[in-house]
PDB file of C-alpha atoms in Angstrom:
ATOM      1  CA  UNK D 430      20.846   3.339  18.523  1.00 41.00           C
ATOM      2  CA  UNK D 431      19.579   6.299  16.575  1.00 41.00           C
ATOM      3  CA  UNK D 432      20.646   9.052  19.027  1.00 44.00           C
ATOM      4  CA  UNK D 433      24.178   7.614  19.033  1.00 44.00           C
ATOM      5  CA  UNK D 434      23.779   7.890  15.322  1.00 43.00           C
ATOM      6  CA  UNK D 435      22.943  11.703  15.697  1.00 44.00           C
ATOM      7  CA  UNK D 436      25.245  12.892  17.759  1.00 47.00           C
ATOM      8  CA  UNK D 437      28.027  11.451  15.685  1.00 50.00           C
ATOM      9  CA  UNK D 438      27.079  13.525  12.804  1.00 47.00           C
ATOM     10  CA  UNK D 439      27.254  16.920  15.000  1.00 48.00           C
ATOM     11  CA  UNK D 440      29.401  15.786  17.250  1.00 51.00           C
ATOM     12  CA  UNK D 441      29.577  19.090  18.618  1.00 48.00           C
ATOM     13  CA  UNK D 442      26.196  18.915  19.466  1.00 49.00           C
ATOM     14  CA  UNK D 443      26.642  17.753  22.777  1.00 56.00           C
ATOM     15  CA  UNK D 444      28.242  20.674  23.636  1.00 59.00           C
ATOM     16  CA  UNK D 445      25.543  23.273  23.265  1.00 52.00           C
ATOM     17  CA  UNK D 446      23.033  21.511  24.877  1.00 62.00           C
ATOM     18  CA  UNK D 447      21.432  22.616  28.269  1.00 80.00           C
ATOM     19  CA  UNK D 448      20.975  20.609  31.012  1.00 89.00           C
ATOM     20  CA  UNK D 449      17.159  20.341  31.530  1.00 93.00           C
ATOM     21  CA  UNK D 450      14.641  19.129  34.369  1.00 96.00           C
ATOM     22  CA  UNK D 451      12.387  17.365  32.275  1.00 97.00           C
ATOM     23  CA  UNK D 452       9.238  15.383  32.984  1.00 97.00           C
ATOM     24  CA  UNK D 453       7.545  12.807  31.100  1.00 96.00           C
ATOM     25  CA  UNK D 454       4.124  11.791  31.623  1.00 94.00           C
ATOM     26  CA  UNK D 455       3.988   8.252  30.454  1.00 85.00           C
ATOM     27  CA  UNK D 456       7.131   7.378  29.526  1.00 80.00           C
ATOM     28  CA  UNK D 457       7.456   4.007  29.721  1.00 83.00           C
ATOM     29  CA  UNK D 458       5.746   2.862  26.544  1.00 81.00           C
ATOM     30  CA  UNK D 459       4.654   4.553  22.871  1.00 78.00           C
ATOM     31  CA  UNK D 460       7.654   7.131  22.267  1.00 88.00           C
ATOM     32  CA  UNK D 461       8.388   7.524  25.737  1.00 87.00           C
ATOM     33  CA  UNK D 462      10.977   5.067  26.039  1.00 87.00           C
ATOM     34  CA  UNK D 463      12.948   6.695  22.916  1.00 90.00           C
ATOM     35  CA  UNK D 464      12.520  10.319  24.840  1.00 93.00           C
ATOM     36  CA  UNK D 465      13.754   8.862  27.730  1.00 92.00           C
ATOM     37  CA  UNK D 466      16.850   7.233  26.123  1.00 90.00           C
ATOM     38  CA  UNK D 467      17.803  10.685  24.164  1.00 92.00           C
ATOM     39  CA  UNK D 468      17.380  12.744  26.969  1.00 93.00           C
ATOM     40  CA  UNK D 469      19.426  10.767  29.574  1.00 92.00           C
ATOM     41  CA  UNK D 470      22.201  10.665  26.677  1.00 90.00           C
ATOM     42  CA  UNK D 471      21.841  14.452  26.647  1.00 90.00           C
ATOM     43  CA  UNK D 472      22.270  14.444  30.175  1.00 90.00           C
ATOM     44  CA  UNK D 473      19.032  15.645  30.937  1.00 93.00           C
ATOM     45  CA  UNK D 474      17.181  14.962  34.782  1.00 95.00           C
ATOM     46  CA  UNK D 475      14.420  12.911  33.635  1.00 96.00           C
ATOM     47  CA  UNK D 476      11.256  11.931  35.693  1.00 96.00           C
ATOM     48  CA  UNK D 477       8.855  10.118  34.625  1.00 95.00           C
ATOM     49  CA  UNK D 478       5.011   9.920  36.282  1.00 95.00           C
ATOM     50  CA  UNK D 479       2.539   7.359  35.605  1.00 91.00           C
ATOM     51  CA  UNK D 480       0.473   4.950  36.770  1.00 88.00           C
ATOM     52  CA  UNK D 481       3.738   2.201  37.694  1.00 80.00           C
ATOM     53  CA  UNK D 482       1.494  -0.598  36.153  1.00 74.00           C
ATOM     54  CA  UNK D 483       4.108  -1.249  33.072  1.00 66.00           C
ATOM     55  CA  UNK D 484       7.092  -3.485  33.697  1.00 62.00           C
ATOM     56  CA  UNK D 485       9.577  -1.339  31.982  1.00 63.00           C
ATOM     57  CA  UNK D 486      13.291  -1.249  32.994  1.00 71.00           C
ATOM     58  CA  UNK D 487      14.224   0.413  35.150  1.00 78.00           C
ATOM     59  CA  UNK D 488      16.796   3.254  34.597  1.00 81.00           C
ATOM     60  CA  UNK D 489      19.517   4.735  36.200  1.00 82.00           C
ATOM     61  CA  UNK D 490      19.325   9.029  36.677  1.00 84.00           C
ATOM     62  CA  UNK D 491      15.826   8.487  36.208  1.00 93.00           C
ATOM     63  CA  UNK D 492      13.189   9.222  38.804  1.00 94.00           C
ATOM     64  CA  UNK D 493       9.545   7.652  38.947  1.00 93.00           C
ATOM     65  CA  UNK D 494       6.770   8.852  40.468  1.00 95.00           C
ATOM     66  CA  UNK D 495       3.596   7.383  40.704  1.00 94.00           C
ATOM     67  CA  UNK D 496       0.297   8.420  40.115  1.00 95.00           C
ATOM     68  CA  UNK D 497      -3.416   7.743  38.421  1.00 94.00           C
ATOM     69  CA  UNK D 498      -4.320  10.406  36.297  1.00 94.00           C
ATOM     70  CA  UNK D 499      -7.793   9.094  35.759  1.00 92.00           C
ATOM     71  CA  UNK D 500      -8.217   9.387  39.444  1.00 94.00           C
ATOM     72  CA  UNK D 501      -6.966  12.840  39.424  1.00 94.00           C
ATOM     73  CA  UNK D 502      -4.004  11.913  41.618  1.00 96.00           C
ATOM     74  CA  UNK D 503      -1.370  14.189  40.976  1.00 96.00           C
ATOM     75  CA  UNK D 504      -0.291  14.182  44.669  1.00 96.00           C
ATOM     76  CA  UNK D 505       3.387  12.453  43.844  1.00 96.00           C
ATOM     77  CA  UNK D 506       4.239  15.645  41.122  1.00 97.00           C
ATOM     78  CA  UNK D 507       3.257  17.976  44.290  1.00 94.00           C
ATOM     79  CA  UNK D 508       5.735  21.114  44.777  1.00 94.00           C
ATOM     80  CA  UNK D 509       8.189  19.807  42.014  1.00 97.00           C
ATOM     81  CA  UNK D 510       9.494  22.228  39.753  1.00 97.00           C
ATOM     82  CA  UNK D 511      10.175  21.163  36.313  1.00 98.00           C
ATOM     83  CA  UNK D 512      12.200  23.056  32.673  1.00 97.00           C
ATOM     84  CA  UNK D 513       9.788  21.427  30.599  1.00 97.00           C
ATOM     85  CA  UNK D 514       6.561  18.362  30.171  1.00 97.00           C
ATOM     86  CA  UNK D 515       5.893  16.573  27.402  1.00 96.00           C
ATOM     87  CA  UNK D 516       2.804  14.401  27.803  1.00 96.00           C
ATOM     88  CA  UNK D 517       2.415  11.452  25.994  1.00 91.00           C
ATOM     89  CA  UNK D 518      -0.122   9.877  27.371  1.00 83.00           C
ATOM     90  CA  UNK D 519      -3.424  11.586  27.236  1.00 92.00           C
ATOM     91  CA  UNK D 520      -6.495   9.807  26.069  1.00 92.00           C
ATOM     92  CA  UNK D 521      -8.896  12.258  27.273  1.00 97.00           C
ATOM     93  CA  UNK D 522      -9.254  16.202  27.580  1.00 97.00           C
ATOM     94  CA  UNK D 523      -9.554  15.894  31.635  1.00 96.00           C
ATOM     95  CA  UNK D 524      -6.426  14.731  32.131  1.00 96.00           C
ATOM     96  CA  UNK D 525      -5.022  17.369  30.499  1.00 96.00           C
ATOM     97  CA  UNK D 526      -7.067  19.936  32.884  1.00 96.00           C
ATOM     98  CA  UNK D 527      -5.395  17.583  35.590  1.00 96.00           C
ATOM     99  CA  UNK D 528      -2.232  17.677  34.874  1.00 96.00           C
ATOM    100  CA  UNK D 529      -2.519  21.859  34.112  1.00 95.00           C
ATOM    101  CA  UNK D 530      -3.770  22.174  37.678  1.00 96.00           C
ATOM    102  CA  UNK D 531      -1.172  20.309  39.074  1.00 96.00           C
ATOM    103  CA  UNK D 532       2.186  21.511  37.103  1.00 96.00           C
ATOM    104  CA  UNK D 533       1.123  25.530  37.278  1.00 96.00           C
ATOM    105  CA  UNK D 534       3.878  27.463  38.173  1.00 96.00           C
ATOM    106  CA  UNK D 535       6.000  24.775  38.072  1.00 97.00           C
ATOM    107  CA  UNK D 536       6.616  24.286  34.247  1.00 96.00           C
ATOM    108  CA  UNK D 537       8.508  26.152  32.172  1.00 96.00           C
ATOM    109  CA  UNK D 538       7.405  24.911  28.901  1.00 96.00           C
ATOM    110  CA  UNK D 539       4.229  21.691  28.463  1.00 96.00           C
ATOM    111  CA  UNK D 540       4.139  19.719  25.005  1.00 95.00           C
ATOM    112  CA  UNK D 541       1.135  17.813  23.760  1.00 94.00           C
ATOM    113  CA  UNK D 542       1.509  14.588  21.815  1.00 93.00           C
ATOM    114  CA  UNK D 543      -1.001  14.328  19.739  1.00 92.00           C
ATOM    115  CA  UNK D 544      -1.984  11.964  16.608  1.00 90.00           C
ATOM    116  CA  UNK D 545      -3.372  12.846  13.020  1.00 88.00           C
ATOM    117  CA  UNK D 546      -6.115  11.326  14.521  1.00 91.00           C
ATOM    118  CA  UNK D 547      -7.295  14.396  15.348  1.00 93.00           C
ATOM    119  CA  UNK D 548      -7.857  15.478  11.689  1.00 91.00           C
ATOM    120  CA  UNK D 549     -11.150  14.495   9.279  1.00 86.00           C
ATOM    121  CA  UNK D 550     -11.272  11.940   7.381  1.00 73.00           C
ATOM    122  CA  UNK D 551     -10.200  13.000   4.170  1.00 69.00           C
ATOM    123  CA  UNK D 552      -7.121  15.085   5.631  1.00 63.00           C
ATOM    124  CA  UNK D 553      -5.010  12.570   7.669  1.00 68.00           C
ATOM    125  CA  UNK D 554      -2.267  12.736   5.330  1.00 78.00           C
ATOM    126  CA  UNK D 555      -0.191  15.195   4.961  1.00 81.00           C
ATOM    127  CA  UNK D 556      -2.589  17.197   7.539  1.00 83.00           C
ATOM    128  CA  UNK D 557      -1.456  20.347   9.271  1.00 83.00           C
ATOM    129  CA  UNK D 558      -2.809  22.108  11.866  1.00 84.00           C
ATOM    130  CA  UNK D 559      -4.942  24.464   9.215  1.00 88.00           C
ATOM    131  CA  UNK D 560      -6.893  21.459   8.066  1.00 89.00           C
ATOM    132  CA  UNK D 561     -10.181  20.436   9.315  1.00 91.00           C
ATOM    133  CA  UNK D 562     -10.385  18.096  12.797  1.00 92.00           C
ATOM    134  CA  UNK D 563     -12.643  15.817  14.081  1.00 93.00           C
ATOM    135  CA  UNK D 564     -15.183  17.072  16.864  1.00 93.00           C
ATOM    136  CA  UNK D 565     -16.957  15.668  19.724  1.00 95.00           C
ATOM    137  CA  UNK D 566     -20.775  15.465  19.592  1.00 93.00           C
ATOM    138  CA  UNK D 567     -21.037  14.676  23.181  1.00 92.00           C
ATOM    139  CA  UNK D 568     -22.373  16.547  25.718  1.00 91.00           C
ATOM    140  CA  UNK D 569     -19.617  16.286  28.077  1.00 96.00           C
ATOM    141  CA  UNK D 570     -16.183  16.159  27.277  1.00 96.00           C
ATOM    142  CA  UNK D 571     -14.966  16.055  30.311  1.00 96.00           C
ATOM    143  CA  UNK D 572     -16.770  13.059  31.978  1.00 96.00           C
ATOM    144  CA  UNK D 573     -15.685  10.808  29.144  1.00 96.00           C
ATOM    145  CA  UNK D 574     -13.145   8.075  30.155  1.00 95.00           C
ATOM    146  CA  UNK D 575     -10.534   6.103  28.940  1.00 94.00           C
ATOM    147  CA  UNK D 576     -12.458   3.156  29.261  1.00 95.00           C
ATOM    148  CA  UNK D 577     -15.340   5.149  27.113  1.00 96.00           C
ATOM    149  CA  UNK D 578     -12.603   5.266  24.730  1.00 95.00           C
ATOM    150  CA  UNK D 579     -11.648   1.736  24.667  1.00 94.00           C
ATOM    151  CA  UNK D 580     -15.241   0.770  24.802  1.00 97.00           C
ATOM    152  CA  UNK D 581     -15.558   2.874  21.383  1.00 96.00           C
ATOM    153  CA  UNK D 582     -12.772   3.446  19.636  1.00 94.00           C
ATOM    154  CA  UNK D 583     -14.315   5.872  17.225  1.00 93.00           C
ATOM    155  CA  UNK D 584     -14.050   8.734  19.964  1.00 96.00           C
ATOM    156  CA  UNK D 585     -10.460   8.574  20.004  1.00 95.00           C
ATOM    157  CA  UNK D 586     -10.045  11.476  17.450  1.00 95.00           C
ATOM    158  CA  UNK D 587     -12.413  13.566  18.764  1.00 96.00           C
ATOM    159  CA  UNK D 588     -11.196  12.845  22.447  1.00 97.00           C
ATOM    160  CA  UNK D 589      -7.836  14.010  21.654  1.00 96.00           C
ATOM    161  CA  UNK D 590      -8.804  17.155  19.638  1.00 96.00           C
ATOM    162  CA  UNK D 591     -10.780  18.313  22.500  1.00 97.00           C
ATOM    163  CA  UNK D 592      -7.584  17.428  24.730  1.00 97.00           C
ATOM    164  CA  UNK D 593      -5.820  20.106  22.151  1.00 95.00           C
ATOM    165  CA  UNK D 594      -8.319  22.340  23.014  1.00 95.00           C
ATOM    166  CA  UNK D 595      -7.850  21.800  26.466  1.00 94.00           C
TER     167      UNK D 595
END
């Protein structure tokens, strides 16, 4: 395993590392599963929220809470304080909003996973975050859907640089 791998070459790694509340939304697919695996190794208290659809393993020191961010339910996340977010699941920029309104106060730090998608055309590679992204043309951004997405793939980019701006 590649974390293994990394903490043998700074073995002493392990030592300066602080134990951290951390929540992942998704988590149990894409990179979540790898986040998962390095943070319990670190010793980290991991929770993960989503929708409980995916028949991933289950995991012990991990908690799971349940919830349908296109719905806007957030109810399960509800008075829980957390060190840090990282989102990895965010198709569109509403469930961002969402998931603002319903970790305020209660996060110490959020990060965004987000895809070169984001960028035109002629700067996915090598693209930073000076060169030019994709915009949405719609009129709103925040009625679209995932299932707008998956009906048209070509708002993906767009979707998810408005979800930055979000």
């Amino acid at each position: 395993m590649l974390f293994s791998f990394v903490n043998q070459l700074n073995p002493l790694r392990e030592e300066y590392a602080v134990v951290m509340k951390l929540l992942i939304l998704g988590g149990t697919g894409f990179i979540g599963t790898h986040q998962v695996a390095y943070a319990l190794e670190r010793g980290h208290d991991v929770t993960l929220f989503n929708r409980g659809r995916r028949s991933a393993e289950v995991l012990d020191g991990v908690t799971y809470l349940v919830g349908d961010r296109d719905a806007g339910d957030y109810h399960s996340l509800a008075g829980l304080q957390f060190d840090a977010c990282i989102d990895n699941a965010v198709l569109v920029p509403r469930w961002v909003r969402g998931a603002a309104a319903a970790l305020l106060g209660n996060i110490g730090h959020y990060t965004f996973i987000s895809t070169t998608s984001v960028y035109a055309s002629d700067a996915k590679i090598n693209a930073d975050e000076s060169d030019p992204r994709v915009s949405y043309a719609g009129i709103d951004v925040l009625a679209k859907s995932p299932a707008d997405v998956r009906a048209d793939m070509s708002l993906y980019g767009a979707l998810k640089a408005a979800s930055e701006d979000e």
